[in-house]
Amino acid sequence: MKKFGLAKLRLQFQIIYTIITNGYVYGFFTGKIYKGPLKYACVPGLNCYSCPGAIGSCPLGALQNALAKNKVEVPFAVLGFLFVFGSIFGRFVCGWMCPFGLFQDLLFKIPFLHKRKRLPGHNILKYGKYVMLFGLVILGSLMLLGGFVKSPAFCKYICPSGTLMGALPLMAANADLRALAGGLFGWKLAILIVLTLVSVIIYRPFCQYLCPLGAIYGWFNRFSLVQVHWEKEKCIACGKCQKSCPVDLKPEEISVSPECIKCGKCATVCPADCIHFPAKR
Amino acid sequence: MSRQSKKIPKWIWGVSAGLLLFVAGFATQQYDDIYNKAIMICLECIGIG
């Protein structure tokens, strides 16, 4: 695996995954979305179901929609998807199966003078994704924000994936939707532009600081099936793994930390062969 | 067989819980809700709702 080039394999996997899960090409030309039976199921990553190419449902959008219903009920179906995906993959979903993660990965490849792994104040800012999860996704959907109708607050006010994958291609192909764009669209477009610019300098700022789905999968990271395994006894404490880690994790934090996206870079650089990805079982 | 080797990994409990939730979701027809939302253009998601 190491000689094969895990980074290249991951990039290829991300691209192929994104193409397959957004493979309804007809939608991009007509400004319409897929309405087939695959939309009964959620995809693992943050993938707006209003993307013209999307063939599955967004788990975060579906969760908010369930919570925003007038008659509140436990969203069993969406939680089922999240438990299954989370228990098997953890944040491997973020590293390998999220179109918006791929978008940020590609932006970070653009050459820039001062690349940084984290924003200043990272240890506080990293809790932003939990604020998004509990504040906007859960409470925001349950409460009547901005009027008398419940709405999926994170999708409505923040989600840059919806703007990038849903709004922009739909509006490009659909003049009626273009005519409806107003202040809210401008706000969401501004968020997308800021995140796009910051992603050139900082590694995956949305995933590290804002993504509620990452917060959910981070909870599963410690015990998910897909793991990066570190053998403490064999470690020579050279620090190469932390240096290569895109989110700057220490070896003892790898895989168990809610921040680890299981990209596997640490395993490819370890000279002592004490980091294994996928973990030996 | 040692006690350690008998221990069921936590991820299996997680997947099992997920499958139970799937069944509960099916019983309460929540998949229809997911589908009905996903086949309409979500105006909130694209910033015009």
XYZ file of C-alpha atoms in Angstrom:
330
model
C 0.000 0.000 0.000
C 2.784 2.421 0.960
C 4.706 1.961 -2.276
C 1.520 2.240 -4.281
C 0.929 5.793 -3.123
C -1.925 6.110 -0.703
C -2.376 9.837 -1.352
C -2.885 9.182 -5.063
C -5.251 6.311 -4.321
C -7.282 8.523 -1.970
C -7.575 11.298 -4.531
C -8.667 8.838 -7.212
C -11.185 7.281 -4.822
C -12.604 10.689 -3.887
C -12.998 11.715 -7.525
C -14.597 8.437 -8.613
C -16.889 8.431 -5.565
C -17.995 12.014 -6.241
C -18.654 11.268 -9.919
C -20.685 8.145 -9.105
C -22.800 9.757 -6.372
C -23.412 12.789 -8.576
C -23.747 10.876 -11.787
C -27.116 12.140 -13.005
C -25.469 14.136 -15.808
C -28.798 14.984 -17.461
C -29.646 17.167 -14.471
C -26.682 19.474 -15.005
C -27.861 20.318 -18.506
C -31.540 20.721 -17.718
C -31.398 22.315 -14.252
C -33.537 19.512 -12.836
C -32.771 16.982 -10.131
C -32.843 13.186 -10.052
C -36.141 11.734 -8.768
C -35.405 8.012 -8.855
C -35.673 5.440 -6.056
C -32.022 5.792 -4.960
C -33.072 8.948 -3.164
C -34.767 6.846 -0.520
C -31.234 6.303 0.818
C -28.701 8.725 2.273
C -25.129 8.929 1.030
C -22.435 9.043 3.735
C -20.922 12.474 2.974
C -22.175 16.048 2.794
C -23.778 15.950 -0.645
C -26.671 18.328 -1.251
C -29.714 16.465 -2.564
C -30.508 19.490 -4.668
C -27.321 19.003 -6.658
C -28.624 18.249 -10.165
C -26.361 15.208 -10.335
C -27.047 13.799 -6.852
C -28.429 10.280 -6.882
C -28.789 9.983 -3.086
C -30.003 12.070 -0.173
C -27.869 14.248 2.092
C -27.913 12.782 5.632
C -27.678 16.205 7.243
C -30.453 17.659 5.096
C -32.644 14.625 5.762
C -31.965 14.888 9.516
C -32.939 18.549 9.588
C -36.005 17.938 7.469
C -37.147 15.256 9.917
C -36.576 17.550 12.887
C -38.272 20.498 11.196
C -41.542 18.637 10.687
C -44.521 20.060 12.526
C -45.120 16.771 14.298
C -41.769 16.111 15.989
C -40.664 12.462 15.964
C -37.360 10.672 16.439
C -35.655 10.548 13.005
C -35.042 6.784 13.127
C -34.240 6.335 9.446
C -31.566 9.032 9.221
C -30.053 7.992 12.553
C -29.899 4.453 11.163
C -27.800 5.631 8.221
C -25.556 7.710 10.495
C -25.014 4.834 12.946
C -24.172 2.342 10.196
C -21.870 4.683 8.266
C -20.308 6.030 11.466
C -19.723 2.630 13.073
C -18.080 1.247 9.959
C -16.151 4.270 8.710
C -15.998 7.027 11.350
C -14.423 10.113 9.786
C -13.018 7.986 6.971
C -16.188 9.306 5.320
C -14.761 12.848 5.564
C -11.374 11.856 4.198
C -12.513 9.629 1.389
C -16.234 9.986 0.673
C -17.201 13.643 0.900
C -17.460 15.777 -2.250
C -17.028 18.996 -0.277
C -13.950 17.513 1.397
C -12.556 16.773 -2.063
C -13.288 20.368 -3.104
C -11.259 21.673 -0.155
C -8.461 19.150 -0.742
C -8.105 20.386 -4.323
C -8.073 24.026 -3.198
C -5.309 23.271 -0.696
C -3.174 21.971 -3.572
C -3.068 25.477 -5.079
C 0.403 26.889 -4.355
C 0.480 29.669 -1.764
C 3.277 31.217 0.240
C 2.185 30.474 3.797
C 0.221 27.252 4.016
C -1.097 26.383 7.484
C -2.707 23.274 8.896
C -4.825 25.102 11.433
C -6.283 28.493 12.178
C -4.980 30.441 15.182
C -7.206 29.553 18.136
C -7.752 26.056 16.759
C -8.367 24.499 20.183
C -11.426 26.704 20.649
C -12.534 27.002 17.038
C -12.656 23.216 16.578
C -15.757 23.204 18.781
C -17.524 25.301 16.154
C -18.768 22.141 14.447
C -20.514 21.072 17.662
C -22.114 24.519 17.923
C -23.349 24.043 14.349
C -24.664 20.570 15.160
C -26.522 21.406 18.347
C -27.318 25.037 17.585
C -28.366 25.028 13.937
C -28.968 21.409 12.911
C -30.874 20.270 16.009
C -32.210 23.314 17.872
C -32.388 25.461 14.735
C -34.567 22.888 12.986
C -36.794 22.305 16.014
C -37.470 25.994 16.619
C -39.277 28.560 14.560
C -36.351 30.589 13.289
C -37.107 33.586 11.138
C -40.866 33.197 10.893
C -43.712 30.818 11.562
C -42.484 27.902 9.520
C -39.786 25.530 10.719
C -36.840 25.241 8.373
C -33.558 23.333 8.139
C -31.446 26.135 9.614
C -27.970 24.830 8.750
C -28.930 24.138 5.130
C -30.662 27.476 4.861
C -28.124 29.804 6.430
C -24.715 28.101 6.255
C -24.245 24.964 4.155
C -21.643 25.790 1.478
C -22.106 22.372 -0.116
C -25.673 23.340 -0.981
C -24.450 26.543 -2.600
C -21.622 24.885 -4.518
C -23.310 21.678 -5.581
C -26.954 22.730 -5.581
C -27.435 26.444 -6.130
C -24.683 27.247 -8.627
C -25.304 24.432 -11.139
C -29.095 24.733 -10.820
C -29.057 28.475 -11.334
C -26.627 28.170 -14.223
C -29.117 25.976 -16.058
C -32.421 27.323 -14.751
C -33.374 30.965 -15.442
C -36.451 30.801 -13.182
C -34.325 29.967 -10.156
C -31.791 32.633 -11.127
C -34.542 35.224 -11.049
C -35.455 34.237 -7.475
C -31.949 34.668 -6.049
C -31.853 37.402 -3.405
C -30.148 38.396 -0.171
C -30.081 34.912 1.337
C -28.375 33.533 -1.738
C -25.871 36.407 -1.566
C -25.135 35.534 2.090
C -24.614 31.872 1.288
C -22.475 32.708 -1.723
C -20.324 34.964 0.483
C -19.799 32.061 2.924
C -18.765 29.819 0.044
C -16.344 32.416 -1.339
C -14.714 33.003 2.072
C -14.377 29.257 2.671
C -12.953 28.781 -0.813
C -10.292 31.441 -0.237
C -9.430 30.200 3.257
C -9.190 26.615 1.972
C -6.252 27.632 -0.217
C -4.294 28.572 2.917
C -5.741 26.376 5.704
C -6.368 22.640 5.328
C -10.122 21.911 5.153
C -11.394 24.781 7.328
C -15.018 23.768 6.897
C -14.333 20.179 8.014
C -12.179 21.253 10.954
C -14.363 24.054 12.297
C -17.890 24.009 10.905
C -19.130 20.683 9.582
C -21.871 19.143 11.785
C -21.598 15.862 9.897
C -17.898 15.706 10.810
C -18.913 16.288 14.433
C -21.276 13.299 14.243
C -18.784 10.970 12.571
C -16.019 12.179 14.917
C -17.964 10.628 17.782
C -17.684 7.207 16.075
C -13.981 7.578 15.262
C -12.693 5.881 18.388
C -14.476 2.581 17.783
C -15.305 2.449 14.067
C -14.291 -0.588 12.009
C -11.925 1.393 9.778
C -9.004 2.431 11.955
C -5.457 3.699 11.739
C -3.484 1.670 14.272
C -0.441 3.012 16.116
C 1.923 0.582 17.853
C 3.299 2.530 20.783
C 6.010 -0.041 21.539
C 7.565 0.255 18.080
C 7.343 4.066 17.875
C 10.703 5.874 17.731
C 9.088 9.299 18.342
C 10.595 10.814 15.187
C 7.582 13.137 14.711
C 7.269 12.433 10.981
C 3.658 11.313 11.334
C 2.577 14.555 13.004
C 4.490 16.581 10.438
C 2.728 14.790 7.600
C -0.710 14.817 9.268
C -2.889 17.413 7.517
C -4.674 18.192 10.799
C -1.491 18.060 12.911
C -2.329 15.133 15.198
C 0.174 13.471 17.522
C 0.632 9.703 17.019
C -1.380 8.866 20.142
C -4.277 10.946 18.784
C -4.322 9.339 15.348
C -7.600 7.589 14.570
C -9.073 7.991 18.077
C -9.255 11.786 17.868
C -12.540 13.171 16.476
C -10.379 15.339 14.209
C -8.668 12.429 12.390
C -10.097 12.013 8.880
C -8.225 8.742 8.338
C -6.384 9.893 5.241
C -3.557 7.488 6.084
C -0.689 9.904 5.378
C 0.903 9.091 8.744
C 1.152 5.412 7.829
C 2.950 6.156 4.578
C 5.727 8.223 6.202
C 6.384 6.181 9.363
C 9.993 4.895 9.147
C 9.438 2.413 12.005
C 6.377 0.843 10.383
C 4.413 1.316 13.587
C 1.355 2.964 12.004
C -0.926 0.713 10.015
C -3.728 1.784 7.742
C -6.082 0.062 7.458
C -5.417 -1.370 10.916
C -4.305 -4.996 11.188
C -6.955 -7.026 12.984
C -11.048 -19.066 24.605
C -10.003 -15.999 26.584
C -12.442 -13.377 27.757
C -10.719 -10.793 25.547
C -11.311 -12.739 22.348
C -15.011 -13.145 23.157
C -15.586 -9.411 23.454
C -17.756 -8.054 20.677
C -16.210 -4.981 18.987
C -18.055 -1.737 19.612
C -18.523 -1.046 15.927
C -20.692 -4.158 15.658
C -22.944 -2.768 18.392
C -23.077 0.497 16.442
C -24.019 -1.230 13.190
C -26.620 -3.325 15.024
C -28.124 -0.192 16.552
C -28.148 1.376 13.085
C -29.979 -1.618 11.632
C -32.570 -1.461 14.409
C -33.044 2.224 13.654
C -33.462 1.324 9.967
C -36.278 -1.043 10.912
C -37.886 1.582 13.145
C -37.586 4.098 10.306
C -39.183 1.643 7.912
C -42.021 0.926 10.338
C -42.768 4.630 10.726
C -42.506 5.258 6.961
C -39.739 7.789 7.398
C -38.051 6.746 4.161
C -40.956 8.290 2.321
C -40.187 11.589 4.070
C -36.527 11.373 3.026
C -37.513 10.606 -0.547
C -40.229 13.248 -0.793
C -37.834 15.933 0.421
C -34.982 14.773 -1.809
C -36.914 14.779 -5.077
C -37.980 18.420 -4.772
C -35.483 21.216 -5.303
C -34.703 22.323 -1.749
C -35.110 26.098 -1.891
C -33.513 26.577 1.535
C -30.457 24.593 0.474
C -29.874 26.737 -2.576
C -30.466 29.987 -0.726
C -33.802 31.157 -2.085
C -36.166 29.593 0.436
